Amino acid sequence: MRSFSSLLLAGLLAASAAPAAAQATAKTDSLNLRHIYDEALLRGQSYDNLRYLCQKIGGRLAGSPQAAMAVEWGKLTMEKANCFDKVYLQECMVPHWVRGAKEKGQIIGNKGKSISVAVCALGGSVATPGNKPLRAGVVEVKSLEELKALPDAAVKGKFIFFNRPFNDAFIEPGQAYGAAGDQRRSGPAEAGRRGAVGALVRSLTAAHDDYPHTGATNYGDTPTKVPGAALSTIAADQLSQLLSADPKLQFELEMSCLQLPDEKSYSVIGEVRGTKYPDQIITVGGHLDSWDLAQGAHDDGTGVVQSIEALRLLKAAGLKPERTVRAVLFMNEENGTRGGTKYAEQAQQNHENHLAAIESDGGGFTPRGFNVETTPAVFQKVAAWKPLLAPYLAGQLTPGHAGTDIEPLAAAVHPVALFGYDCDSQRYFDIHHTAADTFDKVNRRELELGGAAMASLIYLLGKYGL
């Protein structure tokens, strides 16, 4: 029988060994993250990949020839990265909406004097009747509720002008976007229900400029579809001021957009099989489609190239994920979420075990960390990684929305946690869904740092699970 003193000594040695082991593990993790960032900052490939996607392919609205080119590019780029065990396409049917000729908008005073203003069709909108100019009076409202309170006689035969601005009191612009977004999503439908001839919507941005912001609108079961157009913030302010001085002025809108039959398309998937727990899956992704006004750089070319790069960085740093990781370039986030829905349906049919999902769809700006959707207990485990991520500007872990493309996955197979890559978004809604979303707005270092942050989170999830 061992003496009490020998048992005490053994206990003390074990107790002292535990902190030492933890320190050694933390040091190993810190060094591995440093290797990831060295590779990203010195030999990163995200920026060059984004240049090609933006400048050689450009805007990639679902169903368009450019979207089909982007699918081919995504598959080839993943294969060339030489870090995936397999790369494949996942079919999905997507909406095919075409903008048509450049839209025209004019404010017309009671003496016939006209002022041209910057407008663009909302995604999914119908054209003006016969693709010809549509002229009518204007009724300004600040909300859907204000429209509902108006008598029929005040609405019928008019344009409804939704002019609720961003609430600049919010620190995070995304909150202002969410608070103002219903007028774009539902404004044209509600205008049609009330007998209006069309809807004019103030662009969803705090910027005061002449870039109109497109984005999806949804008619739902509205029996009468009327055209919906976005006004630039300068145009919206101008219309509001002139309407105050002359309530009888008219607006003339001309749009030739068209909804075609659904088109076959694909999400692109690259998979790295886990070395220890291959049945536990981590998904990382961004959306391959974009709006058609520009190159889709920040929305969401940056998320696409970062998702590919995250897996390349792990391999270059000599790190093999213990769980299976899939990089997914989702198709059709902007006007349907068909790619994300199909991915979730397939995961459910295959009875897959998804540990976590990560999405980058907030631009490629300076990293902050990640928004996290999970239980309080799991959040505490994730929060323990803050000291490892903080030196790289990615240690801010906050409960919040993770991403549109991974929402269906949460409902279908219930991953333990969802993560949304969070970066400095103060400038994001200046260019979001506009002709200004071009490659030149992306900073190389900011972009590469974001990909490294995502790779670091994948490394920690792959090693420790949840």
XYZ file of N, CA and C in Angstrom, residues 107-323:
651
model
N -38.621 63.553 -62.597
C -39.590 64.315 -61.818
C -40.136 65.397 -62.743
N -41.456 65.482 -62.836
C -42.079 66.412 -63.780
C -42.982 67.368 -63.012
N -42.657 68.669 -63.069
C -43.427 69.686 -62.369
C -44.720 70.018 -63.080
N -45.557 70.847 -62.448
C -46.864 71.158 -63.025
C -46.780 72.037 -64.268
N -45.615 72.585 -64.527
C -45.432 73.363 -65.752
C -44.703 72.554 -66.830
N -44.556 71.269 -66.587
C -43.955 70.396 -67.581
C -42.443 70.316 -67.537
N -41.814 71.064 -66.630
C -40.354 71.009 -66.521
C -39.944 69.697 -65.867
N -38.958 69.007 -66.445
C -38.562 67.701 -65.925
C -37.123 67.703 -65.434
N -36.868 66.847 -64.445
C -35.525 66.653 -63.889
C -35.247 65.162 -63.894
N -34.208 64.745 -64.573
C -33.827 63.329 -64.568
C -33.167 62.967 -63.251
N -33.499 61.792 -62.714
C -32.930 61.337 -61.445
C -32.434 59.909 -61.593
N -31.538 59.507 -60.693
C -30.922 58.178 -60.735
C -31.858 57.131 -60.141
N -32.228 56.135 -60.943
C -33.102 55.058 -60.503
C -32.560 53.722 -61.002
N -32.996 52.639 -60.383
C -32.740 51.297 -60.911
C -33.861 50.385 -60.471
N -34.139 49.380 -61.272
C -35.196 48.426 -60.939
C -34.791 47.591 -59.731
N -35.743 47.299 -58.872
C -35.515 46.337 -57.803
C -35.531 44.935 -58.391
N -34.709 44.063 -57.855
C -34.606 42.713 -58.386
C -35.909 41.950 -58.286
N -36.360 41.422 -59.407
C -37.619 40.699 -59.441
C -38.787 41.565 -59.842
N -38.561 42.863 -60.031
C -39.653 43.755 -60.402
C -40.171 43.443 -61.809
N -41.441 43.788 -62.014
C -41.995 43.774 -63.368
C -41.604 45.077 -64.059
N -41.736 45.087 -65.378
C -41.445 46.282 -66.167
C -42.604 47.269 -66.070
N -42.360 48.486 -66.512
C -43.478 49.402 -66.707
C -44.308 48.878 -67.885
N -45.622 49.104 -67.898
C -46.483 48.518 -68.932
C -45.977 48.789 -70.350
N -45.810 47.694 -71.109
C -45.336 47.820 -72.482
C -43.892 48.267 -72.588
N -43.151 48.214 -71.467
C -41.766 48.723 -71.419
C -41.699 50.207 -71.783
N -42.807 50.908 -71.613
C -42.879 52.320 -71.982
C -42.935 53.191 -70.738
N -42.703 54.504 -70.886
C -42.752 55.397 -69.722
C -44.120 55.369 -69.047
N -44.086 55.326 -67.718
C -45.286 55.340 -66.897
C -45.266 56.620 -66.065
N -46.291 57.464 -66.228
C -46.329 58.749 -65.531
C -47.522 58.797 -64.590
N -47.281 59.271 -63.370
C -48.366 59.378 -62.388
C -47.951 60.316 -61.267
N -48.930 60.689 -60.455
C -48.643 61.475 -59.270
C -47.920 60.644 -58.218
N -47.491 61.303 -57.152
C -46.660 60.662 -56.133
C -47.226 60.911 -54.742
N -47.273 59.855 -53.948
C -47.653 59.958 -52.534
C -46.471 59.472 -51.706
N -45.961 60.333 -50.833
C -44.804 59.975 -50.009
C -45.249 59.402 -48.665
N -44.630 58.267 -48.285
C -44.858 57.671 -46.963
C -43.515 57.282 -46.362
N -43.506 57.092 -45.066
C -42.279 56.687 -44.387
C -42.281 55.213 -43.984
N -43.434 54.541 -44.118
C -43.512 53.148 -43.674
C -44.676 52.440 -44.344
N -44.659 51.114 -44.266
C -45.780 50.324 -44.764
C -47.045 50.613 -43.958
N -46.878 50.879 -42.669
C -48.027 51.187 -41.817
C -48.681 52.489 -42.230
N -47.863 53.467 -42.605
C -48.415 54.748 -43.052
C -49.213 54.567 -44.341
N -48.722 53.698 -45.242
C -49.464 53.415 -46.465
C -50.815 52.782 -46.139
N -50.840 51.837 -45.217
C -52.084 51.158 -44.866
C -53.128 52.117 -44.309
N -52.667 53.169 -43.657
C -53.596 54.122 -43.035
C -54.198 55.102 -44.033
N -53.663 55.184 -45.236
C -54.169 56.138 -46.222
C -55.468 55.638 -46.840
N -56.392 56.536 -47.162
C -57.619 56.128 -47.848
C -57.323 55.701 -49.284
N -58.178 54.857 -49.832
C -57.973 54.356 -51.192
C -57.843 55.473 -52.206
N -58.636 56.520 -52.050
C -58.632 57.615 -53.028
C -57.286 58.332 -53.094
N -56.530 58.309 -51.990
C -55.238 58.987 -51.962
C -54.139 58.168 -52.619
N -54.402 56.860 -52.810
C -53.370 55.938 -53.291
C -53.586 55.521 -54.738
N -54.834 55.310 -55.107
C -55.157 54.714 -56.402
C -54.606 55.561 -57.558
N -53.874 54.866 -58.469
C -53.343 55.519 -59.656
C -52.081 56.318 -59.432
N -51.493 56.232 -58.259
C -50.291 57.013 -57.913
C -49.070 56.108 -57.761
N -47.896 56.729 -57.778
C -46.675 56.087 -57.306
C -46.636 56.239 -55.787
N -46.339 55.155 -55.076
C -46.086 55.251 -53.638
C -44.584 55.407 -53.453
N -44.189 56.460 -52.791
C -42.776 56.796 -52.587
C -42.415 56.495 -51.136
N -41.705 55.374 -50.925
C -41.265 54.967 -49.589
C -39.946 55.668 -49.278
N -39.980 56.584 -48.343
C -38.817 57.453 -48.119
C -38.348 57.408 -46.671
N -38.227 56.191 -46.114
C -37.666 56.061 -44.774
C -36.150 55.939 -44.858
N -35.401 56.866 -44.278
C -33.935 56.800 -44.365
C -33.350 55.821 -43.359
N -32.065 55.523 -43.521
C -31.319 54.763 -42.521
C -31.370 55.512 -41.192
N -31.454 54.749 -40.110
C -31.345 55.335 -38.772
C -29.865 55.368 -38.396
N -29.263 56.534 -38.485
C -27.827 56.648 -38.241
C -27.449 56.543 -36.769
N -28.434 56.408 -35.890
C -28.119 56.237 -34.478
C -27.568 54.847 -34.182
N -27.838 53.884 -35.061
C -27.292 52.543 -34.863
C -25.774 52.573 -35.065
N -25.045 51.901 -34.190
C -23.590 51.802 -34.348
C -23.250 50.880 -35.507
N -23.970 49.770 -35.612
C -23.744 48.825 -36.697
C -24.700 49.141 -37.858
N -24.192 49.480 -39.043
C -25.068 49.809 -40.174
C -26.013 48.679 -40.556
N -25.628 47.447 -40.285
C -26.496 46.326 -40.597
C -27.832 46.403 -39.875
N -27.849 46.980 -38.681
C -29.109 47.153 -37.958
C -30.006 48.160 -38.665
N -29.406 49.238 -39.187
C -30.172 50.230 -39.938
C -30.719 49.615 -41.224
N -29.918 48.780 -41.855
C -30.352 48.098 -43.080
C -31.560 47.206 -42.794
N -31.487 46.458 -41.715
C -32.597 45.598 -41.351
C -33.852 46.386 -41.021
N -33.691 47.522 -40.334
C -34.842 48.313 -39.924
C -35.535 48.988 -41.105
N -34.782 49.297 -42.160
C -35.355 49.993 -43.318
C -35.736 49.048 -44.446
N -35.357 47.796 -44.353
C -35.441 46.883 -45.487
C -36.830 46.462 -45.911
N -37.824 46.554 -45.010
C -39.151 46.073 -45.394
C -39.767 46.890 -46.531
N -39.384 48.163 -46.639
C -39.967 48.981 -47.704
C -39.487 48.532 -49.088
N -38.289 47.991 -49.159
C -37.816 47.457 -50.437
C -38.388 46.070 -50.704
N -38.350 45.214 -49.691
C -38.809 43.837 -49.866
C -40.310 43.777 -50.172
N -41.105 44.590 -49.480
C -42.561 44.469 -49.567
C -43.261 45.696 -50.131
N -42.545 46.796 -50.316
C -43.175 48.031 -50.764
C -43.945 47.906 -52.072
N -43.334 47.386 -53.142
C -44.080 47.243 -54.397
C -45.308 46.350 -54.263
N -45.211 45.276 -53.494
C -46.363 44.389 -53.318
C -47.508 45.124 -52.628
N -47.186 45.867 -51.566
C -48.229 46.575 -50.827
C -48.810 47.718 -51.653
N -47.958 48.360 -52.469
C -48.460 49.415 -53.354
C -49.461 48.837 -54.350
N -49.152 47.680 -54.920
C -50.052 47.033 -55.867
C -51.373 46.641 -55.232
N -51.315 46.164 -53.987
C -52.546 45.776 -53.297
C -53.506 46.952 -53.133
N -52.944 48.145 -53.005
C -53.766 49.320 -52.745
C -54.209 50.049 -54.008
N -53.818 49.534 -55.186
C -54.234 50.185 -56.415
C -53.275 51.228 -56.939
N -52.087 51.307 -56.384
C -51.068 52.217 -56.911
C -50.527 51.663 -58.225
N -49.869 52.517 -59.016
C -49.321 52.069 -60.303
C -47.865 51.650 -60.193
N -47.211 51.983 -59.089
C -45.808 51.621 -58.935
C -45.282 52.054 -57.579
N -44.055 51.629 -57.274
C -43.412 51.968 -56.007
C -42.022 52.530 -56.269
N -41.703 53.599 -55.580
C -40.372 54.203 -55.593
C -39.818 54.072 -54.183
N -38.635 53.526 -54.049
C -38.088 53.210 -52.725
C -36.742 53.900 -52.544
N -36.593 54.598 -51.438
C -35.313 55.212 -51.103
C -34.257 54.121 -50.944
N -33.087 54.303 -51.526
C -32.024 53.308 -51.431
C -31.641 53.041 -49.987
N -31.316 51.785 -49.700
C -30.991 51.359 -48.342
C -29.520 51.629 -48.055
N -29.251 52.869 -47.695
C -27.881 53.300 -47.406
C -27.915 54.606 -46.628
N -26.849 54.849 -45.865
C -26.695 56.144 -45.204
C -25.923 57.114 -46.076
N -25.311 56.615 -47.135
C -24.529 57.478 -48.026
C -25.448 58.438 -48.773
N -24.986 59.650 -48.981
C -25.749 60.639 -49.748
C -25.053 60.790 -51.096
N -25.532 60.025 -52.075
C -24.887 60.024 -53.383
C -25.905 59.676 -54.459
N -25.431 59.503 -55.676
C -26.344 59.228 -56.789
C -26.256 57.793 -57.288
N -25.915 56.858 -56.381
C -25.916 55.441 -56.721
C -27.201 54.797 -56.192
N -28.136 54.443 -57.058
C -29.298 53.702 -56.567
C -28.908 52.273 -56.196
N -29.537 51.756 -55.143
C -29.225 50.418 -54.626
C -30.338 49.458 -55.022
N -29.990 48.422 -55.782
C -30.974 47.399 -56.105
C -31.094 46.429 -54.932
N -31.761 45.317 -55.131
C -32.004 44.323 -54.096
C -33.352 43.689 -54.364
N -33.588 42.541 -53.790
C -34.785 41.768 -54.132
C -36.043 42.382 -53.538
N -37.101 42.346 -54.334
C -38.440 42.637 -53.836
C -39.300 41.404 -54.074
N -40.333 41.233 -53.249
C -41.120 39.998 -53.288
C -42.605 40.335 -53.382
N -43.241 39.899 -54.429
C -44.659 40.181 -54.619
C -45.558 39.212 -53.854
N -45.048 38.044 -53.501
C -45.878 37.077 -52.803
C -47.111 36.724 -53.609
N -48.262 36.765 -52.958
C -49.513 36.427 -53.644
C -50.275 37.670 -54.103
N -49.569 38.804 -54.253
C -50.219 40.035 -54.711
C -50.851 39.816 -56.081
N -52.143 40.074 -56.228
C -52.783 39.828 -57.531
C -52.320 40.774 -58.629
N -51.966 42.000 -58.266
C -51.524 42.988 -59.256
C -50.078 43.375 -58.972
N -49.188 43.036 -59.865
C -47.779 43.378 -59.703
C -47.510 44.723 -60.372
N -46.913 45.630 -59.620
C -46.568 46.946 -60.166
C -45.061 47.126 -60.094
N -44.488 47.937 -60.997
C -43.031 48.097 -61.004
C -42.509 48.743 -59.737
N -41.331 48.256 -59.298
C -40.664 48.807 -58.123
C -39.261 49.250 -58.484
N -38.933 50.490 -58.139
C -37.617 51.041 -58.471
C -36.997 51.690 -57.245
N -35.678 51.632 -57.170
C -34.939 52.323 -56.118
C -34.479 53.675 -56.627
N -34.609 54.685 -55.773
C -34.066 56.009 -56.055
C -32.766 56.166 -55.285
N -31.772 56.817 -55.872
C -30.587 57.175 -55.099
C -31.013 58.084 -53.954
N -30.196 58.201 -52.929
C -30.573 59.050 -51.794
C -30.661 60.521 -52.207
N -29.817 60.941 -53.134
C -29.922 62.316 -53.636
C -31.251 62.507 -54.363
N -31.611 61.531 -55.196
C -32.881 61.613 -55.925
C -34.066 61.589 -54.966
N -33.994 60.763 -53.921
C -35.085 60.677 -52.949
C -35.270 61.997 -52.214
N -34.169 62.594 -51.795
C -34.261 63.883 -51.105
C -34.824 64.959 -52.036
N -34.388 64.931 -53.284
C -34.862 65.908 -54.263
C -36.362 65.754 -54.508
N -36.809 64.504 -54.673
C -38.223 64.268 -54.901
C -39.046 64.711 -53.694
N -38.573 64.396 -52.488
C -39.300 64.774 -51.277
C -39.428 66.287 -51.156
N -38.357 67.009 -51.424
C -38.380 68.471 -51.326
C -39.319 69.087 -52.356
N -39.237 68.595 -53.586
C -40.082 69.145 -54.644
C -41.543 68.785 -54.422
N -41.785 67.607 -53.848
C -43.156 67.193 -53.569
C -43.783 68.069 -52.484
N -42.980 68.492 -51.515
C -43.472 69.390 -50.476
C -43.909 70.729 -51.067
N -43.145 71.186 -52.053
C -43.471 72.467 -52.693
C -44.603 72.332 -53.710
N -44.727 71.137 -54.323
C -45.724 70.932 -55.381
C -46.311 69.524 -55.261
N -47.345 69.363 -54.413
C -47.925 68.025 -54.206
C -48.522 67.407 -55.466
N -48.718 68.211 -56.510
C -49.321 67.697 -57.733
C -48.292 67.288 -58.796
N -47.012 67.363 -58.439
C -46.001 66.962 -59.436
C -46.177 65.490 -59.802
N -45.551 65.076 -60.888
C -45.642 63.699 -61.344
C -44.247 63.090 -61.485
N -44.236 61.769 -61.505
C -42.984 61.040 -61.734
C -43.176 60.152 -62.949
N -42.120 60.066 -63.760
C -42.171 59.193 -64.932
C -41.067 58.143 -64.820
N -41.468 56.904 -64.948
C -40.544 55.771 -64.795
C -40.612 54.899 -66.035
N -39.450 54.436 -66.476
C -39.399 53.526 -67.620
C -38.446 52.375 -67.299
N -38.976 51.149 -67.336
C -38.170 49.954 -67.069
C -38.608 48.838 -68.005
N -37.654 47.982 -68.391
C -37.960 46.887 -69.325
C -37.515 45.531 -68.780
N -37.498 45.370 -67.447
C -37.047 44.111 -66.843
C -38.011 42.968 -67.158
N -37.501 41.752 -67.004
C -38.248 40.575 -67.451
C -37.911 39.376 -66.568
N -38.949 38.632 -66.170
C -38.753 37.386 -65.425
C -38.863 36.205 -66.382
N -37.780 35.478 -66.556
C -37.735 34.316 -67.438
C -37.932 33.029 -66.627
N -38.149 31.888 -67.296
C -38.275 30.623 -66.559
C -37.014 30.317 -65.743
N -37.184 29.552 -64.685
C -36.050 29.165 -63.847
C -34.958 28.506 -64.689
N -33.732 28.684 -64.240
C -32.557 28.197 -64.960
C -31.797 27.195 -64.081
N -31.227 26.180 -64.713
C -30.387 25.242 -63.969
C -29.039 25.902 -63.656
N -28.624 25.808 -62.400
C -27.325 26.332 -61.997
C -26.727 25.403 -60.946
N -25.659 25.880 -60.288
C -24.938 25.004 -59.365
C -24.265 25.814 -58.259
N -24.198 25.221 -57.078
C -23.240 25.635 -56.064
C -21.981 24.798 -56.268
N -20.839 25.343 -55.885
C -19.558 24.650 -56.050
C -19.055 24.250 -54.668
N -18.660 22.999 -54.512
C -18.267 22.468 -53.204
C -16.900 21.809 -53.285
N -16.032 22.186 -52.366
C -14.737 21.536 -52.209
C -14.649 20.932 -50.819
N -14.219 19.683 -50.726
C -14.239 18.970 -49.439
C -12.860 18.465 -49.057
N -12.513 18.655 -47.784
C -11.309 18.073 -47.178
C -11.777 17.108 -46.097
N -11.457 15.849 -46.246
C -11.947 14.832 -45.306
C -11.160 14.883 -43.999
N -11.874 14.843 -42.878
C -11.250 14.910 -41.567
C -10.388 13.704 -41.269
N -9.309 13.920 -40.530
C -8.368 12.832 -40.240
C -8.820 11.949 -39.084
N -9.619 12.498 -38.136
C -10.048 11.723 -36.975
C -11.560 11.546 -36.905
N -12.289 12.607 -37.257
C -13.753 12.575 -37.136
C -14.376 12.969 -38.471
N -14.222 12.149 -39.476
C -14.671 12.530 -40.814
C -16.179 12.702 -40.944
N -16.950 12.119 -40.017
C -18.405 12.230 -40.099
C -18.935 13.531 -39.494
N -18.066 14.290 -38.842
C -18.456 15.603 -38.332
C -18.030 16.658 -39.361
N -18.971 17.468 -39.804
C -18.728 18.363 -40.942
C -18.763 19.822 -40.517
N -17.785 20.562 -41.000
C -17.734 22.014 -40.847
C -17.895 22.618 -42.238
N -18.859 23.496 -42.400
C -19.083 24.170 -43.682
C -18.592 25.605 -43.589
N -17.885 26.052 -44.615
C -17.480 27.459 -44.711
C -17.842 27.945 -46.108
N -18.424 29.127 -46.221
C -18.841 29.553 -47.555
C -19.184 31.011 -47.690
N -19.392 31.399 -48.953
C -19.904 32.699 -49.350
C -20.767 32.460 -50.568
N -21.414 33.512 -51.091
C -22.295 33.273 -52.239
C -21.672 33.753 -53.543
N -21.762 32.887 -54.529
C -21.104 33.091 -55.817
C -21.857 34.082 -56.689
N -23.161 34.139 -56.544
C -23.945 35.084 -57.340
C -23.795 36.498 -56.790
N -24.150 37.479 -57.625
C -24.148 38.876 -57.188
C -25.212 39.613 -57.983
N -25.450 40.856 -57.628
C -26.300 41.678 -58.471
C -25.547 42.080 -59.725
N -26.251 42.648 -60.668
C -25.748 42.841 -62.021
C -25.257 44.250 -62.312
N -25.333 45.156 -61.336
C -24.967 46.544 -61.606
C -23.462 46.760 -61.637
N -22.714 45.875 -60.978
C -21.257 46.063 -60.901
C -20.564 44.706 -60.942
N -19.464 44.559 -60.202
C -18.648 43.353 -60.257
C -18.885 42.412 -59.085
N -19.734 42.802 -58.135
C -19.974 41.928 -56.983
C -18.711 41.657 -56.198
N -17.936 42.687 -55.907
C -16.651 42.513 -55.232
C -16.838 42.205 -53.751
N -17.343 43.185 -52.995
C -17.570 42.959 -51.570
C -18.778 42.076 -51.316
N -19.746 42.070 -52.243
C -20.963 41.281 -52.067
C -21.147 40.347 -53.252
N -20.626 39.124 -53.237
C -19.880 38.563 -52.131
C -18.623 37.884 -52.664
N -17.986 38.550 -53.647
C -16.755 37.969 -54.165
C -15.725 37.730 -53.077
N -15.656 38.655 -52.111
C -14.678 38.503 -51.036
C -14.947 37.244 -50.216
N -16.223 36.986 -49.905
C -16.544 35.783 -49.132
C -16.231 34.508 -49.872
N -16.416 34.530 -51.192
C -16.120 33.363 -52.016
C -14.629 33.038 -51.990
N -13.801 34.034 -52.262
C -12.355 33.761 -52.332
C -11.791 33.466 -50.949
N -12.333 34.069 -49.908
C -11.866 33.764 -48.555
C -12.190 32.320 -48.167
N -13.330 31.830 -48.600
C -13.712 30.454 -48.254
C -12.794 29.432 -48.911
N -12.420 29.698 -50.161
C -11.452 28.819 -50.837
C -10.089 28.940 -50.166
N -9.694 30.179 -49.914
C -8.358 30.441 -49.368
C -8.179 29.852 -47.977
N -9.246 29.832 -47.170
C -9.128 29.306 -45.807
C -8.600 27.873 -45.803
N -9.075 27.058 -46.741
C -8.602 25.670 -46.808
C -7.201 25.580 -47.377
N -6.881 26.453 -48.329
C -5.517 26.468 -48.871
C -4.517 26.867 -47.799
N -4.896 27.835 -46.959
C -3.996 28.283 -45.898
C -3.701 27.163 -44.910
N -4.707 26.385 -44.561
C -4.484 25.280 -43.626
C -3.490 24.275 -44.190
N -3.655 23.942 -45.451
C -2.725 22.980 -46.046
C -1.315 23.559 -46.136
N -1.210 24.823 -46.539
C 0.111 25.453 -46.665
C 0.817 25.543 -45.322
N 0.027 25.664 -44.237
C 0.609 25.727 -42.899
C 0.856 24.343 -42.319
N 0.569 23.290 -43.097
C 0.819 21.925 -42.644
C -0.208 21.422 -41.647
N -1.408 21.986 -41.676
C -2.449 21.633 -40.704
C -3.555 20.846 -41.389
N -3.825 19.661 -40.903
C -4.861 18.808 -41.463
C -6.060 18.794 -40.524
N -7.214 19.267 -40.969
C -8.388 19.300 -40.086
C -8.778 17.898 -39.600
N -9.102 17.798 -38.322
C -9.518 16.510 -37.772
C -10.979 16.195 -38.112
N -11.760 17.262 -38.405
C -13.125 17.088 -38.887
C -13.189 17.428 -40.369
